[in-house]
Amino acid sequence: MSLVDQLDTVTDASAGTVDRHATTGTFESTSPASGALVGIFPVHDAEAVRETVERARGASERWAALGFDGRGKRLAAYRGYLARRLNELADLVHRENGKPHADAILEITLAIDHLAWAGAHARKTLGPRRVRAGMLAANHAAYLEYQPFGVIGVIGPWNYPVYTPMGSISYSLAAGNAVVFKPSEHTPAIGAWLAAAWRAAVPDAVDVFQVVTGFGDTGAALCGAGVGKLAFTGSAPTGRKVMAACAETLTPVLLELGGKDAMIVDDDADVVAAADAAVWGAMSNGGQTCIGIERVYATSAVYDRFVAEVTAQVQKLRPGSDDEASYGPMTMASQTGVVRRHVDAATAAGARVIRGDADPGLFPSENYLAPTVLLDVPEDNVAIREETFGPTLSITKVRDAEEALELTNTSATGLGGAVFTRSKARGLDLARRMRSGMTSINSVITFASVPALPFGGVGDSGFGRIHGEDGLKEFTRAKSITRQRVALPVNLMSFGRPATAADALARVMGMVHGRHR
Ligand code: NDP
């Protein structure tokens, strides 16, 4: 029986551990494309979340004790299992999130690649090492290592229901933590599938990765349940609530909160490639991408050609639920209202609108939105200032790349972004000065597919990093140890030190550092 079949018969949903808990009822997950039932899941209350975290705590000690090799073998088994069942999981992602099957395959592929990287690089990044003890402790050996927190709580989103939470889950597990994952109420079956796959692939460590399901209250309960750290992906308002809840117990948080990412198209850019990237960056996944391109600033030298090329490309796009569709429905029905509000506000402020050729009358339901390009929207408009999270793209004409950068950097958020220019030096310079955590030059979103590169934002896009060495360290605490190798005749950190020791030390400091002006 496939894991999907098991999920169909739910509420044994994640086919195991979560159902041992007390719950406060159940909720249904439905397909955003058809409204068909995907599964029925328990609403885990605070007590159930606490029990789950307790069980994870016990499991985390055994997991940590396995060491890098023992964990690495099991993470490889999980990766192998996901790769063998890739199509099954992609089908479920298509049904529950709505995105085309091919996009689901791409998303899962990226998640598997990150899992492989995290397992392979954990020892080198986190393992014990000697560091130089320095002049003042020359008679000591100094050791550094990165120890796991114990249990990491992960609250995940629905837009990339595999890739995004797995960015926290894979790196947490590789660092030696157990994980309790609360998927979005819109994609609980995918979360339950990931945990069921773990139990199948790693049967001797089933409680190391568990799922709890429910609404915001279930997620909020994770903070108070004694996790060592909480990794949250979602909106900034909810991120603030999560941080406030975690402050009660001084539980550290990682916040990945979305953005309003911009692309800068410079005078010398390959305009066709830039348009292709902008359209894909804005419209793929129906625009429900935290690092999607929402704004383009094109210089006056390329603006007309760029708009013409974007127009030509957008006209070919068609939302739908079939295999040939460019993108699927809005996963969250309420999001259609946000997108329409932004488009209306831009239009009311005088923006010109370009839509695709596809006839909205033929879309399967109101959950499907036409690709929409907004030209020259005023900078203070909601369509420029707030995350739209739909298949829209604004294009604004600017004098030059410096003005583009200035406007890009006025956003309160700063997650990703892109620069198109043929000059390597100019591209790197603009990328470095872009106020964001990540920037791709001559492509979009590429940084998300490089496992060695940390992922995260600045400002209202949150803080903390998943992926790469920083992502592994994010789920650990640095542990510092010194060991005295030989005792010195004079111990400065003793009440028994001679009265002259401090003067001698001052003279040495004068010789070593005093010459620097
Ligand atoms: P939310 O921020 O409301 O929810 C994100 C996650 O947090 C979900 O799993 C949610 O559970 C959970 N949650 C909700 N309330 C709490 C709480 N008080 N404590 C702990 N966890 C909680 O995002 P939405 O899904 O409602 O989407 C709204 C907007 O957020 C989007 O339009 C988009 O702009 C942005 N967003 C950005 C994402 C990104 O990738 N950066 C991802 C998703 C959304 P539940 O779903 O059960 O309510």
Short mmCIF file of N, CA and C in Angstrom, two decimals, residues 262-279 293 295-307 309-310 393-405 408 417-423 426-427 430 434 439-444:
data_model
loop_
_atom_site.label_atom_id
_atom_site.label_comp_id
_atom_site.label_asym_id
_atom_site.label_seq_id
_atom_site.Cartn_x
_atom_site.Cartn_y
_atom_site.Cartn_z
N ALA A 262 12.88 42.04 -5.92
CA ALA A 262 12.98 42.85 -7.13
C ALA A 262 14.03 42.29 -8.07
N MET A 263 13.84 42.58 -9.37
CA MET A 263 14.86 42.31 -10.38
C MET A 263 15.27 43.64 -10.99
N ILE A 264 16.59 43.81 -11.14
CA ILE A 264 17.12 45.00 -11.80
C ILE A 264 17.59 44.60 -13.19
N VAL A 265 17.07 45.28 -14.21
CA VAL A 265 17.50 44.99 -15.59
C VAL A 265 18.31 46.19 -16.07
N ASP A 266 19.60 45.99 -16.23
CA ASP A 266 20.53 47.08 -16.56
C ASP A 266 20.61 47.30 -18.09
N ASP A 267 21.24 48.40 -18.47
CA ASP A 267 21.33 48.79 -19.90
C ASP A 267 21.85 47.67 -20.80
N ASP A 268 22.83 46.91 -20.29
CA ASP A 268 23.52 45.93 -21.15
C ASP A 268 22.96 44.52 -20.97
N ALA A 269 21.79 44.39 -20.35
CA ALA A 269 21.26 43.05 -20.05
C ALA A 269 20.84 42.30 -21.30
N ASP A 270 20.86 40.98 -21.22
CA ASP A 270 20.24 40.14 -22.24
C ASP A 270 18.73 40.20 -21.95
N VAL A 271 18.04 41.03 -22.72
CA VAL A 271 16.65 41.37 -22.41
C VAL A 271 15.72 40.15 -22.52
N VAL A 272 15.97 39.31 -23.50
CA VAL A 272 15.11 38.13 -23.68
C VAL A 272 15.26 37.19 -22.48
N ALA A 273 16.52 36.97 -22.07
CA ALA A 273 16.77 36.09 -20.93
C ALA A 273 16.18 36.71 -19.65
N ALA A 274 16.31 38.03 -19.52
CA ALA A 274 15.78 38.70 -18.32
C ALA A 274 14.26 38.58 -18.27
N ALA A 275 13.62 38.74 -19.43
CA ALA A 275 12.15 38.64 -19.46
C ALA A 275 11.71 37.21 -19.12
N ASP A 276 12.41 36.24 -19.69
CA ASP A 276 12.08 34.84 -19.41
C ASP A 276 12.18 34.57 -17.90
N ALA A 277 13.28 35.04 -17.31
CA ALA A 277 13.50 34.81 -15.88
C ALA A 277 12.46 35.55 -15.04
N ALA A 278 12.14 36.78 -15.45
CA ALA A 278 11.16 37.56 -14.66
C ALA A 278 9.79 36.90 -14.70
N VAL A 279 9.39 36.43 -15.87
CA VAL A 279 8.07 35.80 -15.99
C VAL A 279 8.04 34.50 -15.18
N ILE A 293 9.86 36.84 -7.99
CA ILE A 293 10.08 38.23 -8.41
C ILE A 293 8.71 38.92 -8.44
N ARG A 295 8.68 42.61 -8.35
CA ARG A 295 8.91 43.94 -8.95
C ARG A 295 10.08 43.85 -9.93
N VAL A 296 9.97 44.54 -11.07
CA VAL A 296 11.13 44.69 -11.96
C VAL A 296 11.39 46.18 -12.13
N TYR A 297 12.66 46.56 -12.02
CA TYR A 297 13.07 47.92 -12.36
C TYR A 297 13.98 47.82 -13.58
N ALA A 298 13.48 48.29 -14.73
CA ALA A 298 14.23 48.20 -15.98
C ALA A 298 14.68 49.60 -16.39
N THR A 299 15.92 49.71 -16.82
CA THR A 299 16.43 51.04 -17.20
C THR A 299 15.73 51.52 -18.48
N SER A 300 15.74 52.83 -18.68
CA SER A 300 15.01 53.38 -19.84
C SER A 300 15.59 52.85 -21.16
N ALA A 301 16.88 52.43 -21.12
CA ALA A 301 17.50 51.91 -22.35
C ALA A 301 16.89 50.58 -22.79
N VAL A 302 16.37 49.81 -21.85
CA VAL A 302 15.87 48.47 -22.20
C VAL A 302 14.36 48.31 -21.93
N TYR A 303 13.76 49.31 -21.28
CA TYR A 303 12.38 49.16 -20.81
C TYR A 303 11.40 48.69 -21.89
N ASP A 304 11.37 49.39 -23.03
CA ASP A 304 10.38 49.05 -24.07
C ASP A 304 10.58 47.63 -24.59
N ARG A 305 11.85 47.29 -24.86
CA ARG A 305 12.11 45.92 -25.35
C ARG A 305 11.74 44.89 -24.30
N PHE A 306 12.05 45.19 -23.04
CA PHE A 306 11.76 44.26 -21.95
C PHE A 306 10.25 44.04 -21.81
N VAL A 307 9.48 45.15 -21.82
CA VAL A 307 8.02 45.03 -21.68
C VAL A 307 7.44 44.22 -22.84
N GLU A 309 8.90 41.92 -24.61
CA GLU A 309 9.27 40.50 -24.46
C GLU A 309 8.46 39.84 -23.35
N VAL A 310 8.28 40.54 -22.23
CA VAL A 310 7.46 39.99 -21.14
C VAL A 310 6.04 39.77 -21.64
N LEU A 393 3.24 40.80 -11.75
CA LEU A 393 4.59 41.35 -11.85
C LEU A 393 4.46 42.83 -12.17
N SER A 394 5.13 43.67 -11.41
CA SER A 394 5.14 45.09 -11.77
C SER A 394 6.44 45.40 -12.49
N ILE A 395 6.35 46.27 -13.51
CA ILE A 395 7.57 46.70 -14.22
C ILE A 395 7.60 48.22 -14.19
N THR A 396 8.71 48.76 -13.73
CA THR A 396 8.83 50.21 -13.58
C THR A 396 10.06 50.69 -14.34
N LYS A 397 9.88 51.77 -15.08
CA LYS A 397 11.02 52.34 -15.84
C LYS A 397 11.85 53.21 -14.90
N VAL A 398 13.17 53.02 -14.96
CA VAL A 398 14.07 53.84 -14.13
C VAL A 398 15.15 54.44 -15.03
N ARG A 399 15.81 55.48 -14.49
CA ARG A 399 16.87 56.17 -15.24
C ARG A 399 18.04 55.22 -15.52
N ASP A 400 18.50 54.59 -14.42
CA ASP A 400 19.67 53.70 -14.54
C ASP A 400 19.63 52.69 -13.40
N ALA A 401 20.65 51.82 -13.37
CA ALA A 401 20.66 50.74 -12.37
C ALA A 401 20.78 51.29 -10.95
N GLU A 402 21.39 52.46 -10.80
CA GLU A 402 21.50 53.05 -9.45
C GLU A 402 20.12 53.42 -8.91
N GLU A 403 19.29 53.99 -9.78
CA GLU A 403 17.93 54.31 -9.33
C GLU A 403 17.16 53.02 -9.04
N ALA A 404 17.39 52.00 -9.87
CA ALA A 404 16.74 50.71 -9.65
C ALA A 404 17.11 50.15 -8.27
N LEU A 405 18.39 50.26 -7.95
CA LEU A 405 18.86 49.72 -6.67
C LEU A 405 18.25 50.50 -5.50
N THR A 408 14.71 49.39 -5.19
CA THR A 408 14.70 48.02 -4.66
C THR A 408 14.88 48.04 -3.15
N GLY A 417 16.41 38.35 -4.70
CA GLY A 417 16.41 39.38 -5.74
C GLY A 417 17.29 38.93 -6.89
N ALA A 418 17.27 39.72 -7.98
CA ALA A 418 18.04 39.35 -9.17
C ALA A 418 18.55 40.59 -9.87
N VAL A 419 19.67 40.42 -10.56
CA VAL A 419 20.27 41.49 -11.36
C VAL A 419 20.58 40.92 -12.72
N PHE A 420 20.23 41.65 -13.79
CA PHE A 420 20.60 41.24 -15.14
C PHE A 420 21.52 42.27 -15.75
N THR A 421 22.74 41.86 -16.04
CA THR A 421 23.75 42.70 -16.70
C THR A 421 24.79 41.78 -17.30
N ARG A 422 25.44 42.22 -18.38
CA ARG A 422 26.50 41.39 -18.97
C ARG A 422 27.84 41.64 -18.28
N SER A 423 27.91 42.68 -17.45
CA SER A 423 29.18 43.00 -16.78
C SER A 423 29.28 42.24 -15.46
N ARG A 426 29.90 44.74 -12.55
CA ARG A 426 28.70 45.53 -12.25
C ARG A 426 27.66 44.65 -11.54
N GLY A 427 27.51 43.41 -12.04
CA GLY A 427 26.55 42.48 -11.46
C GLY A 427 26.87 42.19 -10.00
N LEU A 430 26.22 45.36 -7.83
CA LEU A 430 24.79 45.60 -7.56
C LEU A 430 24.26 44.54 -6.60
N MET A 434 22.53 45.18 -2.96
CA MET A 434 21.09 44.93 -2.85
C MET A 434 20.79 44.53 -1.40
N THR A 439 20.94 37.03 -3.74
CA THR A 439 20.74 37.65 -5.06
C THR A 439 21.30 36.73 -6.14
N SER A 440 20.55 36.54 -7.23
CA SER A 440 21.05 35.80 -8.39
C SER A 440 21.41 36.80 -9.48
N ILE A 441 22.53 36.59 -10.15
CA ILE A 441 22.92 37.43 -11.29
C ILE A 441 22.64 36.65 -12.57
N ASN A 442 21.89 37.26 -13.46
CA ASN A 442 21.52 36.67 -14.77
C ASN A 442 20.70 35.39 -14.65
N SER A 443 19.96 35.26 -13.56
CA SER A 443 18.99 34.17 -13.40
C SER A 443 18.13 34.57 -12.21
N VAL A 444 17.11 33.77 -11.93
CA VAL A 444 16.32 34.03 -10.73
C VAL A 444 16.31 32.78 -9.85
#
